[in-house]
Amino acid sequence: MKKNWITVLKTGRKVKSACKPVRILIALITLPGLLLAQSTSSLLQYVNPNIGTAHCRWFHYAPGAFPFGMAKPAPSTNGSLGNASGWEATGYDYRNESIEGFPNFHEFQVGGIVFAPITGQLQTIPGRLEKPDEGYRSKFDRKDEITTAGYYAVLLKDYGIKAEVTATPRVAFHRYTFPENKQSHILFDIGNKQGESGEVKDAKVVLTTDGRIEGFVTTLPRYVQKYQPGAVITMFFSAVLDKKPTSFGVFTGKEVIVGGNERSGKGAGLYLTFDTKEGESITIKAGLSYTSVGNARLNLTAEAEQLKFDDARKKSAVAWNNYLSRIQIETPIYNDKVKFYTGLYHALLGRGLASDVNGAYPKNDGSVGQIPLDRNRKPLHHHYNTDAIWGAFWNLSQLWVLAYPEYYSDWVKSQLLVYKDAGWLGDGIANSKFVSGVGTNFVSLAIANAYLSGIRDFDIALGYEAALKNELDGKDRPFGAGKSDVAQFVKKGYVGHLDKGNGGSETWQFSASHTLEYSFSSYAVAQWAKLLGKEKDYQQLMQLSRGWQHLFNPKLKLIQPKLESGAFIANFKPAQPWRGFQEGNAWQYSFYVPHDPLGLVARIGRDTFNLRLDSVFSTAQKNAFGGGKVIDAFAGVESLYNHGNQPSLHTSWLFNFSQKPSLTQKWVRAICNEFYGVEGIHGYGYGQDEDQGQLGAWFVISSMGLFDVAGLTDSKPQLGLGSPLFTKIKIKGNKKYYDGNDFEIEVKNNSAENIYVQSFTLNGKTLHQPFIQLSAVQKGGKLIVKMGKEPRDQY
């Protein structure tokens, strides 16, 4: 573009934009087919991002994204509606009928940089969901949507505009196909809050002399303010368009300055106006960054300078298909394929890039850090944003070990950047800021898990130092690092209960669940210490791993909070949530001894254990294994079992340790078939809390009949075996990290009636227990599972 075209168009007049006029619906623009996504060879045909989007989290819906990408363009139907606590916002809700725009960032506590195309009289506010004609938002129909991994398209009915988005890792692509109109506009609504991102502190948008649209938005997410007061999140962008506008201007709310080319502050935005022909498309390429506009521009140049929209879409489709095809399944049941690959898609969507192509990344203190470069001047690894790792050892990390070890390695290195910069690990991070969310910290367990599983190409000494500090050190511990009560746990072996306390609830309210969690993570790091020959650490951590025993009430055979004096709390109600238990109750948490299930079974008594747990699932089944059809993230916190949240996710696999593996097979299958659906409302339960792929990943591993209750934290990890849903499964080997041959599972006589395993045969040898060594899977080979109608508990 010529450097002087802004000056030619500039008028500088100040006006107020008018209300939305009556709009004439232009004839529907035919949406194209899905290209590679609908080919018989592509697994993208089984990915349906709309599943479970009623009351889903902000980061759950970003169909335009690249796997583990930074750029996550997607439609937003409600922006930041109903986000009272800082995490509830859906952004996209299956029940809504209008779209307000297309934000480019979708992460935990991170969201913003909205683009929106319109026609007719200029509108600069989105309008309310219940009254879309008040602003620029547009009505749409589900039948006019195309949504899959890496691509989204929709017809904006109010304008007759077809909107499409796709992405490279750090560049968002938008293509808007307009009707004939001399007033076709593209809005860059930068200074308004989106999703979980919180109130806007500052923003800027500018039209540069060479025709770029650039700027930033700085926000104050609720959890950042809670765990690291005063810290901010800043998102930068640099966008180029393939058509010159006929006019332009800036705005703040309804206030418009025609011809203005720069606007700052909360609510800042910019618009471009075009004279379009029928069916004319305008493409935006937006480089994104968390460090600077300059690096956003660099990301755009490096990844997409010569790339066209359709080329980017194809590259994304190929990347998604390659990632998804790491695990291949065969089944005649179409919906099971949809559940599987949509679950896998969600596991690969979350926890996206936070570093630039040159290795620049946002540091915990707000400055910019630099990841070391290799001899080719490429970063040695990447940095990532991440929701809390709480519960991910029962889904995501097991999946990463099995099929994506290179990502797991990157994730560990990313977490160690935060440790080096801030002195503490962060269970959840947004631009390296602490956003724990649950007040605990399982990063030490996750790093130990990686090492114990054979992923060891990180700084082991630094990793162990960070993990040990996380388990044992309470001195000067920042609130954002979680485990504020860990000093008491280390001293007494359990956390004393309080019914009232000062400060954040995480510091005093969850004594029992913290005791159980700290016991588990102590065990994990102990196993790592054992392999490293650190005997003193091993003995101390193993002693702490038995902390759960302090809270086991032998009369009730339940976990019950204790006062610091050692007495069990009075007026104990096992179904009561939030009194000693984070997001759950004693019925649920009494099974939370994943590192010592045999010890738990022995304490309860095997027959009592089996009877109790079987009855728990019989009751839970009547309530859809969670909160029934109540659309709320915490709908099941008072129930006996709640698959919609983390604390219960291992429970159905415990029968493998109580000599009743047939019950694990029965109930895991039932959960896969009944809790999980293929609809917008019934997807992951009914509006449950799908934390960046966790519930999707649980379905993926459990439906294959593989799961480790201990989260692969034993010194020699093993996987429990269950009842696979599929006839054939192939997990692609990885020669960089393991022996590298493919691991195959063949399931004979599988059907809806034949849900019980009759025998397991590994490489021609009978397995007499429902377990397999992780190393056997990593080495490659073949497991044959024979199924039948009758339950069988001995093999």
PDB file of C-alpha atoms in Angstrom, residues 111-264:
ATOM      1  CA  GLY A 111      -9.209 -12.840  25.684  1.00  0.00           C
ATOM      2  CA  GLY A 112      -9.607  -9.930  23.299  1.00  0.00           C
ATOM      3  CA  ILE A 113      -8.709  -8.198  20.001  1.00  0.00           C
ATOM      4  CA  VAL A 114     -12.102  -8.346  18.260  1.00  0.00           C
ATOM      5  CA  PHE A 115     -12.745  -7.958  14.539  1.00  0.00           C
ATOM      6  CA  ALA A 116     -16.266  -7.610  13.125  1.00  0.00           C
ATOM      7  CA  PRO A 117     -17.623  -7.009   9.596  1.00  0.00           C
ATOM      8  CA  ILE A 118     -20.869  -5.063   8.998  1.00  0.00           C
ATOM      9  CA  THR A 119     -22.647  -3.184   6.213  1.00  0.00           C
ATOM     10  CA  GLY A 120     -24.862  -0.108   6.097  1.00  0.00           C
ATOM     11  CA  GLN A 121     -24.866   2.666   8.642  1.00  0.00           C
ATOM     12  CA  LEU A 122     -21.821   2.530  10.893  1.00  0.00           C
ATOM     13  CA  GLN A 123     -22.362   0.944  14.307  1.00  0.00           C
ATOM     14  CA  THR A 124     -19.568   0.868  16.909  1.00  0.00           C
ATOM     15  CA  ILE A 125     -21.088  -0.914  19.911  1.00  0.00           C
ATOM     16  CA  PRO A 126     -21.973  -4.624  19.820  1.00  0.00           C
ATOM     17  CA  GLY A 127     -25.401  -4.300  21.436  1.00  0.00           C
ATOM     18  CA  ARG A 128     -26.963  -6.627  23.960  1.00  0.00           C
ATOM     19  CA  LEU A 129     -27.565 -10.312  23.417  1.00  0.00           C
ATOM     20  CA  GLU A 130     -31.260  -9.934  24.131  1.00  0.00           C
ATOM     21  CA  LYS A 131     -31.558  -6.934  21.773  1.00  0.00           C
ATOM     22  CA  PRO A 132     -29.087  -7.496  18.920  1.00  0.00           C
ATOM     23  CA  ASP A 133     -30.434  -4.617  16.812  1.00  0.00           C
ATOM     24  CA  GLU A 134     -29.061  -2.140  19.349  1.00  0.00           C
ATOM     25  CA  GLY A 135     -25.551  -2.648  17.990  1.00  0.00           C
ATOM     26  CA  TYR A 136     -23.423  -4.250  15.318  1.00  0.00           C
ATOM     27  CA  ARG A 137     -23.987  -7.866  16.365  1.00  0.00           C
ATOM     28  CA  SER A 138     -25.757 -10.029  13.778  1.00  0.00           C
ATOM     29  CA  LYS A 139     -28.228 -12.875  13.927  1.00  0.00           C
ATOM     30  CA  PHE A 140     -27.180 -16.239  12.452  1.00  0.00           C
ATOM     31  CA  ASP A 141     -28.535 -19.750  11.919  1.00  0.00           C
ATOM     32  CA  ARG A 142     -26.782 -22.964  12.922  1.00  0.00           C
ATOM     33  CA  LYS A 143     -27.515 -24.368   9.469  1.00  0.00           C
ATOM     34  CA  ASP A 144     -25.270 -21.665   8.030  1.00  0.00           C
ATOM     35  CA  GLU A 145     -22.288 -22.614  10.200  1.00  0.00           C
ATOM     36  CA  ILE A 146     -19.334 -24.738   9.166  1.00  0.00           C
ATOM     37  CA  THR A 147     -17.181 -25.588  12.147  1.00  0.00           C
ATOM     38  CA  THR A 148     -14.313 -28.026  12.480  1.00  0.00           C
ATOM     39  CA  ALA A 149     -10.755 -28.161  13.734  1.00  0.00           C
ATOM     40  CA  GLY A 150      -8.922 -25.207  12.195  1.00  0.00           C
ATOM     41  CA  TYR A 151     -11.780 -23.565  10.317  1.00  0.00           C
ATOM     42  CA  TYR A 152     -15.033 -21.764  11.016  1.00  0.00           C
ATOM     43  CA  ALA A 153     -17.517 -20.129   8.654  1.00  0.00           C
ATOM     44  CA  VAL A 154     -20.905 -18.531   9.177  1.00  0.00           C
ATOM     45  CA  LEU A 155     -23.385 -16.291   7.395  1.00  0.00           C
ATOM     46  CA  LEU A 156     -24.090 -13.074   9.301  1.00  0.00           C
ATOM     47  CA  LYS A 157     -27.741 -12.762   8.331  1.00  0.00           C
ATOM     48  CA  ASP A 158     -28.216  -9.091   9.148  1.00  0.00           C
ATOM     49  CA  TYR A 159     -25.550  -8.113   6.628  1.00  0.00           C
ATOM     50  CA  GLY A 160     -25.376 -10.951   4.120  1.00  0.00           C
ATOM     51  CA  ILE A 161     -21.688 -11.337   4.988  1.00  0.00           C
ATOM     52  CA  LYS A 162     -19.941 -14.681   5.026  1.00  0.00           C
ATOM     53  CA  ALA A 163     -17.310 -14.686   7.769  1.00  0.00           C
ATOM     54  CA  GLU A 164     -14.494 -17.268   7.861  1.00  0.00           C
ATOM     55  CA  VAL A 165     -11.551 -17.731  10.216  1.00  0.00           C
ATOM     56  CA  THR A 166      -8.484 -19.965  10.319  1.00  0.00           C
ATOM     57  CA  ALA A 167      -4.935 -19.597  11.671  1.00  0.00           C
ATOM     58  CA  THR A 168      -1.272 -20.483  11.706  1.00  0.00           C
ATOM     59  CA  PRO A 169       0.270 -20.874  15.188  1.00  0.00           C
ATOM     60  CA  ARG A 170       0.558 -17.116  15.818  1.00  0.00           C
ATOM     61  CA  VAL A 171      -1.400 -15.510  12.984  1.00  0.00           C
ATOM     62  CA  ALA A 172      -5.179 -15.233  12.768  1.00  0.00           C
ATOM     63  CA  PHE A 173      -6.782 -15.165   9.323  1.00  0.00           C
ATOM     64  CA  HIS A 174     -10.199 -13.585   8.768  1.00  0.00           C
ATOM     65  CA  ARG A 175     -11.973 -13.541   5.420  1.00  0.00           C
ATOM     66  CA  TYR A 176     -15.190 -11.596   5.017  1.00  0.00           C
ATOM     67  CA  THR A 177     -17.185 -11.945   1.792  1.00  0.00           C
ATOM     68  CA  PHE A 178     -19.456  -8.937   1.327  1.00  0.00           C
ATOM     69  CA  PRO A 179     -22.517  -8.146  -0.753  1.00  0.00           C
ATOM     70  CA  GLU A 180     -22.489  -5.159  -3.095  1.00  0.00           C
ATOM     71  CA  ASN A 181     -22.403  -2.145  -0.814  1.00  0.00           C
ATOM     72  CA  LYS A 182     -20.655   1.225  -0.672  1.00  0.00           C
ATOM     73  CA  GLN A 183     -20.800   1.046   3.128  1.00  0.00           C
ATOM     74  CA  SER A 184     -19.039  -2.208   3.940  1.00  0.00           C
ATOM     75  CA  HIS A 185     -17.152  -1.818   7.221  1.00  0.00           C
ATOM     76  CA  ILE A 186     -14.631  -3.809   9.252  1.00  0.00           C
ATOM     77  CA  LEU A 187     -14.465  -2.924  12.932  1.00  0.00           C
ATOM     78  CA  PHE A 188     -11.373  -3.377  15.087  1.00  0.00           C
ATOM     79  CA  ASP A 189     -13.022  -3.286  18.515  1.00  0.00           C
ATOM     80  CA  ILE A 190      -9.905  -3.486  20.661  1.00  0.00           C
ATOM     81  CA  GLY A 191     -10.596  -1.794  23.988  1.00  0.00           C
ATOM     82  CA  ASN A 192     -13.500  -3.871  25.349  1.00  0.00           C
ATOM     83  CA  LYS A 193     -13.257  -6.865  27.685  1.00  0.00           C
ATOM     84  CA  GLN A 194     -13.770 -10.332  26.317  1.00  0.00           C
ATOM     85  CA  GLY A 195     -14.376 -13.637  28.067  1.00  0.00           C
ATOM     86  CA  GLU A 196     -12.334 -14.199  31.213  1.00  0.00           C
ATOM     87  CA  SER A 197     -10.000 -11.304  30.458  1.00  0.00           C
ATOM     88  CA  GLY A 198     -11.475  -8.850  32.966  1.00  0.00           C
ATOM     89  CA  GLU A 199     -11.796  -5.090  32.865  1.00  0.00           C
ATOM     90  CA  VAL A 200      -9.724  -3.150  30.363  1.00  0.00           C
ATOM     91  CA  LYS A 201      -6.989  -0.978  31.857  1.00  0.00           C
ATOM     92  CA  ASP A 202      -5.677   0.487  28.611  1.00  0.00           C
ATOM     93  CA  ALA A 203      -5.824  -0.043  24.868  1.00  0.00           C
ATOM     94  CA  LYS A 204      -4.538   1.480  21.675  1.00  0.00           C
ATOM     95  CA  VAL A 205      -5.282   1.030  17.990  1.00  0.00           C
ATOM     96  CA  VAL A 206      -3.608   2.847  15.120  1.00  0.00           C
ATOM     97  CA  LEU A 207      -3.745   2.861  11.337  1.00  0.00           C
ATOM     98  CA  THR A 208      -0.109   3.224  10.288  1.00  0.00           C
ATOM     99  CA  THR A 209       1.152   5.137   7.290  1.00  0.00           C
ATOM    100  CA  ASP A 210       1.891   1.857   5.484  1.00  0.00           C
ATOM    101  CA  GLY A 211      -1.666   0.604   6.004  1.00  0.00           C
ATOM    102  CA  ARG A 212      -1.290  -1.721   8.990  1.00  0.00           C
ATOM    103  CA  ILE A 213      -3.793  -1.851  11.827  1.00  0.00           C
ATOM    104  CA  GLU A 214      -1.835  -2.296  15.054  1.00  0.00           C
ATOM    105  CA  GLY A 215      -2.276  -1.953  18.761  1.00  0.00           C
ATOM    106  CA  PHE A 216      -2.801  -3.645  22.076  1.00  0.00           C
ATOM    107  CA  VAL A 217      -5.218  -4.139  24.932  1.00  0.00           C
ATOM    108  CA  THR A 218      -4.216  -4.431  28.595  1.00  0.00           C
ATOM    109  CA  THR A 219      -6.653  -6.151  30.925  1.00  0.00           C
ATOM    110  CA  LEU A 220      -7.107  -6.947  34.611  1.00  0.00           C
ATOM    111  CA  PRO A 221      -8.342 -10.549  34.809  1.00  0.00           C
ATOM    112  CA  ARG A 222     -10.036 -11.413  38.091  1.00  0.00           C
ATOM    113  CA  TYR A 223      -7.722 -14.325  38.887  1.00  0.00           C
ATOM    114  CA  VAL A 224      -4.582 -12.365  38.053  1.00  0.00           C
ATOM    115  CA  GLN A 225      -5.714  -9.666  40.481  1.00  0.00           C
ATOM    116  CA  LYS A 226      -6.512 -12.301  43.089  1.00  0.00           C
ATOM    117  CA  TYR A 227      -3.232 -14.209  42.908  1.00  0.00           C
ATOM    118  CA  GLN A 228      -0.836 -11.505  41.744  1.00  0.00           C
ATOM    119  CA  PRO A 229      -2.417  -8.121  42.551  1.00  0.00           C
ATOM    120  CA  GLY A 230      -1.466  -5.307  40.235  1.00  0.00           C
ATOM    121  CA  ALA A 231      -0.256  -7.566  37.438  1.00  0.00           C
ATOM    122  CA  VAL A 232      -1.831  -7.199  34.003  1.00  0.00           C
ATOM    123  CA  ILE A 233      -2.296  -9.137  30.776  1.00  0.00           C
ATOM    124  CA  THR A 234      -1.427  -7.401  27.508  1.00  0.00           C
ATOM    125  CA  MET A 235      -2.260  -8.685  24.028  1.00  0.00           C
ATOM    126  CA  PHE A 236      -0.649  -7.141  20.931  1.00  0.00           C
ATOM    127  CA  PHE A 237      -1.557  -7.383  17.256  1.00  0.00           C
ATOM    128  CA  SER A 238      -0.419  -6.245  13.834  1.00  0.00           C
ATOM    129  CA  ALA A 239      -2.872  -6.743  10.969  1.00  0.00           C
ATOM    130  CA  VAL A 240      -2.716  -6.278   7.220  1.00  0.00           C
ATOM    131  CA  LEU A 241      -5.605  -6.288   4.725  1.00  0.00           C
ATOM    132  CA  ASP A 242      -5.611  -7.094   1.031  1.00  0.00           C
ATOM    133  CA  LYS A 243      -7.846  -4.151   0.033  1.00  0.00           C
ATOM    134  CA  LYS A 244      -7.613  -0.402   0.580  1.00  0.00           C
ATOM    135  CA  PRO A 245     -10.545   1.277   2.310  1.00  0.00           C
ATOM    136  CA  THR A 246     -12.432   4.261   0.905  1.00  0.00           C
ATOM    137  CA  SER A 247     -12.564   5.857   4.347  1.00  0.00           C
ATOM    138  CA  PHE A 248     -11.677   5.165   7.953  1.00  0.00           C
ATOM    139  CA  GLY A 249     -12.011   6.472  11.480  1.00  0.00           C
ATOM    140  CA  VAL A 250     -11.709   5.691  15.171  1.00  0.00           C
ATOM    141  CA  PHE A 251     -14.217   5.367  17.971  1.00  0.00           C
ATOM    142  CA  THR A 252     -14.792   4.956  21.667  1.00  0.00           C
ATOM    143  CA  GLY A 253     -18.226   3.514  22.304  1.00  0.00           C
ATOM    144  CA  LYS A 254     -20.694   5.497  20.200  1.00  0.00           C
ATOM    145  CA  GLU A 255     -18.328   8.416  19.785  1.00  0.00           C
ATOM    146  CA  VAL A 256     -16.792   8.350  16.296  1.00  0.00           C
ATOM    147  CA  ILE A 257     -14.046  10.481  14.755  1.00  0.00           C
ATOM    148  CA  VAL A 258     -14.211  10.158  10.984  1.00  0.00           C
ATOM    149  CA  GLY A 259     -10.735  10.178   9.495  1.00  0.00           C
ATOM    150  CA  GLY A 260      -9.017   9.594  12.824  1.00  0.00           C
ATOM    151  CA  ASN A 261      -6.220   7.060  12.639  1.00  0.00           C
ATOM    152  CA  GLU A 262      -5.314   6.532  16.307  1.00  0.00           C
ATOM    153  CA  ARG A 263      -7.294   5.948  19.476  1.00  0.00           C
ATOM    154  CA  SER A 264      -6.211   5.059  23.011  1.00  0.00           C
TER     155      SER A 264
END
